mmCIF file with all atom_site columns, C-alpha atoms in Angstrom:
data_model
loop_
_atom_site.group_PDB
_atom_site.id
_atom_site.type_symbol
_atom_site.label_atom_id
_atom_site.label_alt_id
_atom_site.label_comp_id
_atom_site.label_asym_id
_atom_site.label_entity_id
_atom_site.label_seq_id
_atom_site.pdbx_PDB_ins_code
_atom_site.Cartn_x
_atom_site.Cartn_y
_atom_site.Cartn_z
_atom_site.occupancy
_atom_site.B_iso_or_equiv
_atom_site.pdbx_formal_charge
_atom_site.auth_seq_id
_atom_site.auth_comp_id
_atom_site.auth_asym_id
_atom_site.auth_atom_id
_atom_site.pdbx_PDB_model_num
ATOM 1   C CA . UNK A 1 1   ? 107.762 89.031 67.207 1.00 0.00 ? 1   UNK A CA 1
ATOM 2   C CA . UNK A 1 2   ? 108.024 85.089 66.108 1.00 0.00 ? 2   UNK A CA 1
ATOM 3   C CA . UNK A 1 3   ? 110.457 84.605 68.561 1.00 0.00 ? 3   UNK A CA 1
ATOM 4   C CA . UNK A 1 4   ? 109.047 85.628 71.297 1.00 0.00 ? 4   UNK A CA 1
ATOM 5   C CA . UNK A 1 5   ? 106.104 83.754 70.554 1.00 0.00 ? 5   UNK A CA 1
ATOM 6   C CA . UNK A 1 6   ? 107.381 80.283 68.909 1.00 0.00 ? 6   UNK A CA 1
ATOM 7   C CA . UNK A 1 7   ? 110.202 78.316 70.684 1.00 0.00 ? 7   UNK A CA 1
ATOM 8   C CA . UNK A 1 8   ? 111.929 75.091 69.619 1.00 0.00 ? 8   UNK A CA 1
ATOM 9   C CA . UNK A 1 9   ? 109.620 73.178 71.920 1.00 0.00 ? 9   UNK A CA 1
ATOM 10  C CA . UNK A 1 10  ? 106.803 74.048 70.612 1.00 0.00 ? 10  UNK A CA 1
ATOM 11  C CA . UNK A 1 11  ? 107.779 72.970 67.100 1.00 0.00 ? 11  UNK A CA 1
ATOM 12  C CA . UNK A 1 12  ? 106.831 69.006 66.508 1.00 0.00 ? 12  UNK A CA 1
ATOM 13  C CA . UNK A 1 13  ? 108.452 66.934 63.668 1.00 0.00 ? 13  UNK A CA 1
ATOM 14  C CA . UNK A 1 14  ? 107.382 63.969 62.249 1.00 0.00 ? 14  UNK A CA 1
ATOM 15  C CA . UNK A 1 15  ? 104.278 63.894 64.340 1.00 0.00 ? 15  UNK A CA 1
ATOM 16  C CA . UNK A 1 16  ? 102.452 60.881 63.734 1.00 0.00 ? 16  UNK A CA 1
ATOM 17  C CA . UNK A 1 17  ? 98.403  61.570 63.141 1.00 0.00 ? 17  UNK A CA 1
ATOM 18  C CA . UNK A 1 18  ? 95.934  59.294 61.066 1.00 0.00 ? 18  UNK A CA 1
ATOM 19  C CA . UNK A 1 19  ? 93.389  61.908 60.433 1.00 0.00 ? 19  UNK A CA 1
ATOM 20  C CA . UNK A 1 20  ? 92.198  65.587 61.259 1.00 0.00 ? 20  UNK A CA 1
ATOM 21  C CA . UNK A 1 21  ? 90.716  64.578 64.707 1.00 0.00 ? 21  UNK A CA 1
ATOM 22  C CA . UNK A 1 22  ? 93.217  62.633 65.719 1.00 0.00 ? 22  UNK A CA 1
ATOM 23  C CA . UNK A 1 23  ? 95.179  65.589 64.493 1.00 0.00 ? 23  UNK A CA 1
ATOM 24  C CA . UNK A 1 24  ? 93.396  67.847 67.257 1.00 0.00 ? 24  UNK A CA 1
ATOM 25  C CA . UNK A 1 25  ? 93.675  65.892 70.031 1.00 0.00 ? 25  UNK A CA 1
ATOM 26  C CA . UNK A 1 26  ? 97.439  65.790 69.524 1.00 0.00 ? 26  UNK A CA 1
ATOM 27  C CA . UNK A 1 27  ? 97.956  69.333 69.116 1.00 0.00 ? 27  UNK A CA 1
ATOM 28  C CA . UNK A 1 28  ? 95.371  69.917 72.406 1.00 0.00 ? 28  UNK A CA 1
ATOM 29  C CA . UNK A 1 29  ? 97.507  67.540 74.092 1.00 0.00 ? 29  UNK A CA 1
ATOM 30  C CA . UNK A 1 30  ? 100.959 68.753 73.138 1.00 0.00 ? 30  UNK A CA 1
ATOM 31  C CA . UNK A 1 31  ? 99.459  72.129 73.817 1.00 0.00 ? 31  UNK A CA 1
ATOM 32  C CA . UNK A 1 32  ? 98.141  71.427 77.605 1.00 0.00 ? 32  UNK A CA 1
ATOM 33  C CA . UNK A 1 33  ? 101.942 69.752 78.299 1.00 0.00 ? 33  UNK A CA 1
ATOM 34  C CA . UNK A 1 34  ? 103.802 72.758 77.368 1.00 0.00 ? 34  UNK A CA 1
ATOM 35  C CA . UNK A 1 35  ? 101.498 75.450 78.690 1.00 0.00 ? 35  UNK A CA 1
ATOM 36  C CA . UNK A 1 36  ? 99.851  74.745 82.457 1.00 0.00 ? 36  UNK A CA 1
ATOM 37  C CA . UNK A 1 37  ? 97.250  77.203 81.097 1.00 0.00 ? 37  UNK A CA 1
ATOM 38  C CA . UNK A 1 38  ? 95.779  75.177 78.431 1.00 0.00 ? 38  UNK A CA 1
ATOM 39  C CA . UNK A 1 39  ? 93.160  72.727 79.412 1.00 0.00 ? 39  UNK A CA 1
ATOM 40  C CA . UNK A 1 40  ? 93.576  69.418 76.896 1.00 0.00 ? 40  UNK A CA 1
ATOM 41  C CA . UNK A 1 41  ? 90.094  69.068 76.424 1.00 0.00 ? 41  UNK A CA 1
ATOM 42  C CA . UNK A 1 42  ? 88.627  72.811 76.611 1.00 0.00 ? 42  UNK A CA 1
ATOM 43  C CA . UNK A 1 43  ? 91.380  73.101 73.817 1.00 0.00 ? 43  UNK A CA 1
ATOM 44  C CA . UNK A 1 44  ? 90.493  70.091 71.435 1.00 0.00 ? 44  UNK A CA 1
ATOM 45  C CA . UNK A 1 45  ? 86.422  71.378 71.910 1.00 0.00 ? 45  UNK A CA 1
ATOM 46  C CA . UNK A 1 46  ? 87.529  74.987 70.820 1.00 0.00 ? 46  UNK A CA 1
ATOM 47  C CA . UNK A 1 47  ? 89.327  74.145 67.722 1.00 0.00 ? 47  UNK A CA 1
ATOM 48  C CA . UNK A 1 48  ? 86.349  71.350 66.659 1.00 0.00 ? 48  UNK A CA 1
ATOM 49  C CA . UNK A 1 49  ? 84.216  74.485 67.018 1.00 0.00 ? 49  UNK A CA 1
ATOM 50  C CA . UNK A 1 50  ? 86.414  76.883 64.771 1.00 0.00 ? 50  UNK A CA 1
ATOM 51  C CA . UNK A 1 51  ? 86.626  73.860 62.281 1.00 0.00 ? 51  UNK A CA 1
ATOM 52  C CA . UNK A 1 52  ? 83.306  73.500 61.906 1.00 0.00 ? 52  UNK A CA 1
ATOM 53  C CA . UNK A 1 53  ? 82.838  77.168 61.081 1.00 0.00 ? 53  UNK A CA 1
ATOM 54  C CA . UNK A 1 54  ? 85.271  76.581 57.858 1.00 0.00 ? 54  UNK A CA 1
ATOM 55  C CA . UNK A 1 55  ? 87.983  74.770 57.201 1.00 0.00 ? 55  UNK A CA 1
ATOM 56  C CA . UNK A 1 56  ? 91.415  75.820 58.367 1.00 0.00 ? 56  UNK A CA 1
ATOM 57  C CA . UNK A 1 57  ? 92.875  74.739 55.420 1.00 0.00 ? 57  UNK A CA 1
ATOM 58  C CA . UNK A 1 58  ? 95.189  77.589 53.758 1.00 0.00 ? 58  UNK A CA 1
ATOM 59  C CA . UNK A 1 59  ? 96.512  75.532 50.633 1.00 0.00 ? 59  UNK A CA 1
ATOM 60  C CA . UNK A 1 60  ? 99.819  73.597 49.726 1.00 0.00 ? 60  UNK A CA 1
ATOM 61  C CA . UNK A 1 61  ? 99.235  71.291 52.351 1.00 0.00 ? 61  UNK A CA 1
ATOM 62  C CA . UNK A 1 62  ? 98.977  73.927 54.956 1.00 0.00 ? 62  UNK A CA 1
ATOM 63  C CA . UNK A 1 63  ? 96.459  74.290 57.873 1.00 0.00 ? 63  UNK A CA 1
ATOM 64  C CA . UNK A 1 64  ? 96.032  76.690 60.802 1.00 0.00 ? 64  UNK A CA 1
ATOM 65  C CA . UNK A 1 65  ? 93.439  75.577 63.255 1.00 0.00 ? 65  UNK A CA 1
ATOM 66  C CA . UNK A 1 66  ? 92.727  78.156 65.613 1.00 0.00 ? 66  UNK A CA 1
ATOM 67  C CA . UNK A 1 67  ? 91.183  78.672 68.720 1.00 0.00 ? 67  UNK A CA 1
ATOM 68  C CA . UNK A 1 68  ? 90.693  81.433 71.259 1.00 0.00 ? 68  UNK A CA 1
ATOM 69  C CA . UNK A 1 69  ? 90.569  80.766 74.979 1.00 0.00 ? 69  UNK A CA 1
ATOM 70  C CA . UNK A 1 70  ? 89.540  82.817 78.734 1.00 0.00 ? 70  UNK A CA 1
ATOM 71  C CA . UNK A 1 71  ? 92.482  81.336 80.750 1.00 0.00 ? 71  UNK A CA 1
ATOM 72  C CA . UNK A 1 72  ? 95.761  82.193 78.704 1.00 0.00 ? 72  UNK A CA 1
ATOM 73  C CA . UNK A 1 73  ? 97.883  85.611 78.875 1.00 0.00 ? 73  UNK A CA 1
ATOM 74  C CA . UNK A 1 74  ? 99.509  85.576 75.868 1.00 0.00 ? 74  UNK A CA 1
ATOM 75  C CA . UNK A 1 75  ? 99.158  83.803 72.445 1.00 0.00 ? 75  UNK A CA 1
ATOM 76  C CA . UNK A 1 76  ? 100.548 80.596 71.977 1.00 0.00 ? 76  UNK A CA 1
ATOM 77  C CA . UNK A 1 77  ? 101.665 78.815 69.162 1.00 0.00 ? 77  UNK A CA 1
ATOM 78  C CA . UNK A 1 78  ? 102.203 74.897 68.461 1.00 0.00 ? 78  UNK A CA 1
ATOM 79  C CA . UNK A 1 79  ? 103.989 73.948 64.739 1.00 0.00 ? 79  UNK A CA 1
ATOM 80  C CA . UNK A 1 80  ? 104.091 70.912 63.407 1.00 0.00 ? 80  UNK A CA 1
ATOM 81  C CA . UNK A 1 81  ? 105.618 68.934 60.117 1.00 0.00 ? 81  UNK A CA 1
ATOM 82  C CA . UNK A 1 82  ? 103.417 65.407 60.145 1.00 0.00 ? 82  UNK A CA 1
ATOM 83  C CA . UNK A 1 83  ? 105.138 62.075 59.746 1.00 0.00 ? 83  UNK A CA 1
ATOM 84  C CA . UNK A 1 84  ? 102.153 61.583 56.381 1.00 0.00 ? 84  UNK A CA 1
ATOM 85  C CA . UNK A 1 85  ? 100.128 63.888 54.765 1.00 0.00 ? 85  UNK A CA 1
ATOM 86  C CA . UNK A 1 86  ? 96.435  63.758 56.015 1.00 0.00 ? 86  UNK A CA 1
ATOM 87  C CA . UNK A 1 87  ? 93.301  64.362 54.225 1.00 0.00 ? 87  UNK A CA 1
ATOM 88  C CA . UNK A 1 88  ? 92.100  67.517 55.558 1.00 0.00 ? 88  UNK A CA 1
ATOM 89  C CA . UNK A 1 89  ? 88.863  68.230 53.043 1.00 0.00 ? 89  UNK A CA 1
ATOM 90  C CA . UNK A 1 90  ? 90.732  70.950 51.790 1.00 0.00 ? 90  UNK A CA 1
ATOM 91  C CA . UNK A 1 91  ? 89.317  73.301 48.978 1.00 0.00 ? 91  UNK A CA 1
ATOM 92  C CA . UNK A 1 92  ? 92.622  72.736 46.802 1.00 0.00 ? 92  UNK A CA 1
ATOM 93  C CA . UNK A 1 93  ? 92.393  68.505 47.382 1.00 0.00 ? 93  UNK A CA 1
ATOM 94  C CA . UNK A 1 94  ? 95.749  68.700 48.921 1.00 0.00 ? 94  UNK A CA 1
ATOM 95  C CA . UNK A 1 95  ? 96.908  66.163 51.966 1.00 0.00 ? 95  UNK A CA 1
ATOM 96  C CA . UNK A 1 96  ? 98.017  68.612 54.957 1.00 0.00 ? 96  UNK A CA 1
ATOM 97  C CA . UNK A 1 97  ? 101.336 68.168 56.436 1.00 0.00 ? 97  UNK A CA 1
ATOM 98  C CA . UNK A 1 98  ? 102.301 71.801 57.360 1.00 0.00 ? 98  UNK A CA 1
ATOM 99  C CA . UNK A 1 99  ? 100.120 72.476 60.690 1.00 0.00 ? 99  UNK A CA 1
ATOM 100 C CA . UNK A 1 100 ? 100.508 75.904 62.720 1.00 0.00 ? 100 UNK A CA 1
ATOM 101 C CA . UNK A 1 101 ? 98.229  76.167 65.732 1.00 0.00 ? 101 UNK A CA 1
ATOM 102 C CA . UNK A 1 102 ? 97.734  79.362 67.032 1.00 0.00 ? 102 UNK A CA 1
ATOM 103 C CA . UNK A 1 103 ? 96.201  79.627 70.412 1.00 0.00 ? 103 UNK A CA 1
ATOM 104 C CA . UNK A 1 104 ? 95.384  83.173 71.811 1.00 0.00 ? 104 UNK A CA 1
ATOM 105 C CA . UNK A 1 105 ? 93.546  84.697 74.895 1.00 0.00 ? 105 UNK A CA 1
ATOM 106 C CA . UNK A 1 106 ? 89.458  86.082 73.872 1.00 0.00 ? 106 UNK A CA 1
ATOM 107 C CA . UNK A 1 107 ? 91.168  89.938 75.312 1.00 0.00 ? 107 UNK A CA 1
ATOM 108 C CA . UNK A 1 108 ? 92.594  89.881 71.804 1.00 0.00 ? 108 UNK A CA 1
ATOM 109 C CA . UNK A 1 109 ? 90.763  88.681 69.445 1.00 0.00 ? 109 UNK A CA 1
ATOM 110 C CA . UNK A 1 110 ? 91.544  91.265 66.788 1.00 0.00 ? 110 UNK A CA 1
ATOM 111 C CA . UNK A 1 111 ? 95.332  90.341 67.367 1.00 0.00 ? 111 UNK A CA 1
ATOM 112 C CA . UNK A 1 112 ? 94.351  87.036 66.806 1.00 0.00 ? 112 UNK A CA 1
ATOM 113 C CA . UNK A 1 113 ? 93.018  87.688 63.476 1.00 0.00 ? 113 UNK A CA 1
ATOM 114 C CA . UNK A 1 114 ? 96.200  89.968 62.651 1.00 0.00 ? 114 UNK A CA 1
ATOM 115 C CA . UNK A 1 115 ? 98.818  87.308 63.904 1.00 0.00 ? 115 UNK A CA 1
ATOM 116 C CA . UNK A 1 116 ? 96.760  84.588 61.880 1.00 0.00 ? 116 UNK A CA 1
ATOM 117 C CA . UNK A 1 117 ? 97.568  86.552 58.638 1.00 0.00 ? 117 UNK A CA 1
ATOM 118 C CA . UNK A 1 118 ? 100.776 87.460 58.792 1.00 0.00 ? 118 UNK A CA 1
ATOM 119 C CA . UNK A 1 119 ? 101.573 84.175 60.098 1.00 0.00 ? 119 UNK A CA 1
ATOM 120 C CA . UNK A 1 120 ? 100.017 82.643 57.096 1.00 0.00 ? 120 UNK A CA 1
ATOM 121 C CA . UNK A 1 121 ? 101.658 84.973 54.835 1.00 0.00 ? 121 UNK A CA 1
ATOM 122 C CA . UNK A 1 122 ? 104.935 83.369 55.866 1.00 0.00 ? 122 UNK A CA 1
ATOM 123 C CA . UNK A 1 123 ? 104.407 79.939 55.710 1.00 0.00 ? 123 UNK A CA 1
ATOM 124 C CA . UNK A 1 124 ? 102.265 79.988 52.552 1.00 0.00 ? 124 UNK A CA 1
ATOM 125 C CA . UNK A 1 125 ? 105.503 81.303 50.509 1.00 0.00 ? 125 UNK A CA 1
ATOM 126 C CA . UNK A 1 126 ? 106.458 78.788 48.024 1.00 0.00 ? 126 UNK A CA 1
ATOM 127 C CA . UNK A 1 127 ? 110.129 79.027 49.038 1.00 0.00 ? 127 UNK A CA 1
ATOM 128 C CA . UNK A 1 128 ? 109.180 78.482 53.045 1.00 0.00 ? 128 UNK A CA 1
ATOM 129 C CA . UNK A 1 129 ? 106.711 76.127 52.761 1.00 0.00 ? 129 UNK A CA 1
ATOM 130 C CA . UNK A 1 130 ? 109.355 74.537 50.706 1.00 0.00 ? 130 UNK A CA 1
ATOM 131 C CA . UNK A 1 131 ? 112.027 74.384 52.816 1.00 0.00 ? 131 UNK A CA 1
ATOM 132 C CA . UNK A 1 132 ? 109.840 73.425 56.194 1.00 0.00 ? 132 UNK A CA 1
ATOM 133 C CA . UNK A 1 133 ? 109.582 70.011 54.759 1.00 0.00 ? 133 UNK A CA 1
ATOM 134 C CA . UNK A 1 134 ? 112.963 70.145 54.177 1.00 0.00 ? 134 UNK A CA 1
ATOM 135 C CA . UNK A 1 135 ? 113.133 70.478 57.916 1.00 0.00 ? 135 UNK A CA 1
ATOM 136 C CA . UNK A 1 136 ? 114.406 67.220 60.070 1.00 0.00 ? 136 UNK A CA 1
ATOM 137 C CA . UNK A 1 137 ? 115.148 69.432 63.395 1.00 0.00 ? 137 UNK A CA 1
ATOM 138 C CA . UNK A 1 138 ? 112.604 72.190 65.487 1.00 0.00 ? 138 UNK A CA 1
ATOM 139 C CA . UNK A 1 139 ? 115.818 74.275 65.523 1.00 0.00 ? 139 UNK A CA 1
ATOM 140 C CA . UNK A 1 140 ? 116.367 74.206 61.832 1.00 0.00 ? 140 UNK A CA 1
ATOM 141 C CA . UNK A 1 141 ? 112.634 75.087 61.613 1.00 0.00 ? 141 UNK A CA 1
ATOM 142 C CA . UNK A 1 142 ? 112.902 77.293 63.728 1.00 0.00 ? 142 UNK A CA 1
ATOM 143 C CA . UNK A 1 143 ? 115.778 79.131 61.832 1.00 0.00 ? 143 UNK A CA 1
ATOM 144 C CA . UNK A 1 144 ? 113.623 78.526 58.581 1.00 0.00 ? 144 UNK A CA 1
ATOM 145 C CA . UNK A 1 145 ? 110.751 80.688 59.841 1.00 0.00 ? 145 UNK A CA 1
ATOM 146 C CA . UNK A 1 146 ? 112.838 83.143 62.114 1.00 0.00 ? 146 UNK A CA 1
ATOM 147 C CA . UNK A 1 147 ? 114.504 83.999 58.640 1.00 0.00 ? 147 UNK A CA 1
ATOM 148 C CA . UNK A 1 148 ? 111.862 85.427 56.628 1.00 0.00 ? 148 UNK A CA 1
ATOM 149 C CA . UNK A 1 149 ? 109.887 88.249 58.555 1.00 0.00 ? 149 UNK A CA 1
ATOM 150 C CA . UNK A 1 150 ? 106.712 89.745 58.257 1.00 0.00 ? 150 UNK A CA 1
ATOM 151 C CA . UNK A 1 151 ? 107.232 92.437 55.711 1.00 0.00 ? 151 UNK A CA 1
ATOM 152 C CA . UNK A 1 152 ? 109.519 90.059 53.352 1.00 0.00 ? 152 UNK A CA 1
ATOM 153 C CA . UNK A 1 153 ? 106.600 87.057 53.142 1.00 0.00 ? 153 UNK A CA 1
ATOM 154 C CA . UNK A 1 154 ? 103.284 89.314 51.634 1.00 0.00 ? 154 UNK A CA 1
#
């Protein structure tokens, strides 16, 4: 299933942010380049809106903004390991620089909720988290997360 939704391109490294807006309009941007689909600025709007219903924050320097658009087929997915750590107000105090946008169409929102979890299951694991930042390459982090499946990261 991660394969056929995440591909090397969409996986940035060392992507260079100052803070969590900057944050989102670099994943919106990124996001509208690689997918004709998504509008830059419809995007960046939608995930401010999620944020401000909580923070995306998932711990260990993870985060998984969200948002759910009308004018995409299928889910999409941007990953990113940040150049620095950014201050993300999250609830454990920790600097984010594990970010996995997950973009899906508003036809499936409950498989938006479902792929949200299980993705986060994965990448909150100690040992993956661990060896993402460990990660210089979108093919090695790639490998990294194509690796450990659903069923192996709860």
């Amino acid at each position: 299933m991660l394969s056929n939704i995440l591909k090397s391109e969409q996986i940035l490294i060392n992507l260079n942010v100052k803070n969590k807006r900057d944050l989102f309009q670099e994943l919106s941007t990124k996001s509208s380049l690689l997918n004709k689909n998504i509008k830059n600025k419809v995007l960046f709007n939608e995930i401010v809106k999620r944020e401000r219903l909580g923070n995306t924050s998932i711990g260990n320097g993870i985060a998984m903004p969200s948002a759910i658009l009308e004018n995409i087929i299928k889910p999409f997915v941007l990953f990113s390991l940040l150049a620095n750590p950014i201050d993300y107000n999250s609830n454990d105090n920790k600097d984010v620089d594990i970010v996995c946008l997950v973009v899906s169409p508003n036809s499936s929102s409950s498989k938006h909720l479902y792929f949200l979890s299980n993705f986060s299951r994965i990448i909150k694991n100690a040992n993956v988290s661990n060896e993402l930042r460990g990660c210089d390459t979108s093919d090695s982090l790639l490998a990294v997360l194509t690796n450990y499946n659903l069923s192996s990261a709860a």
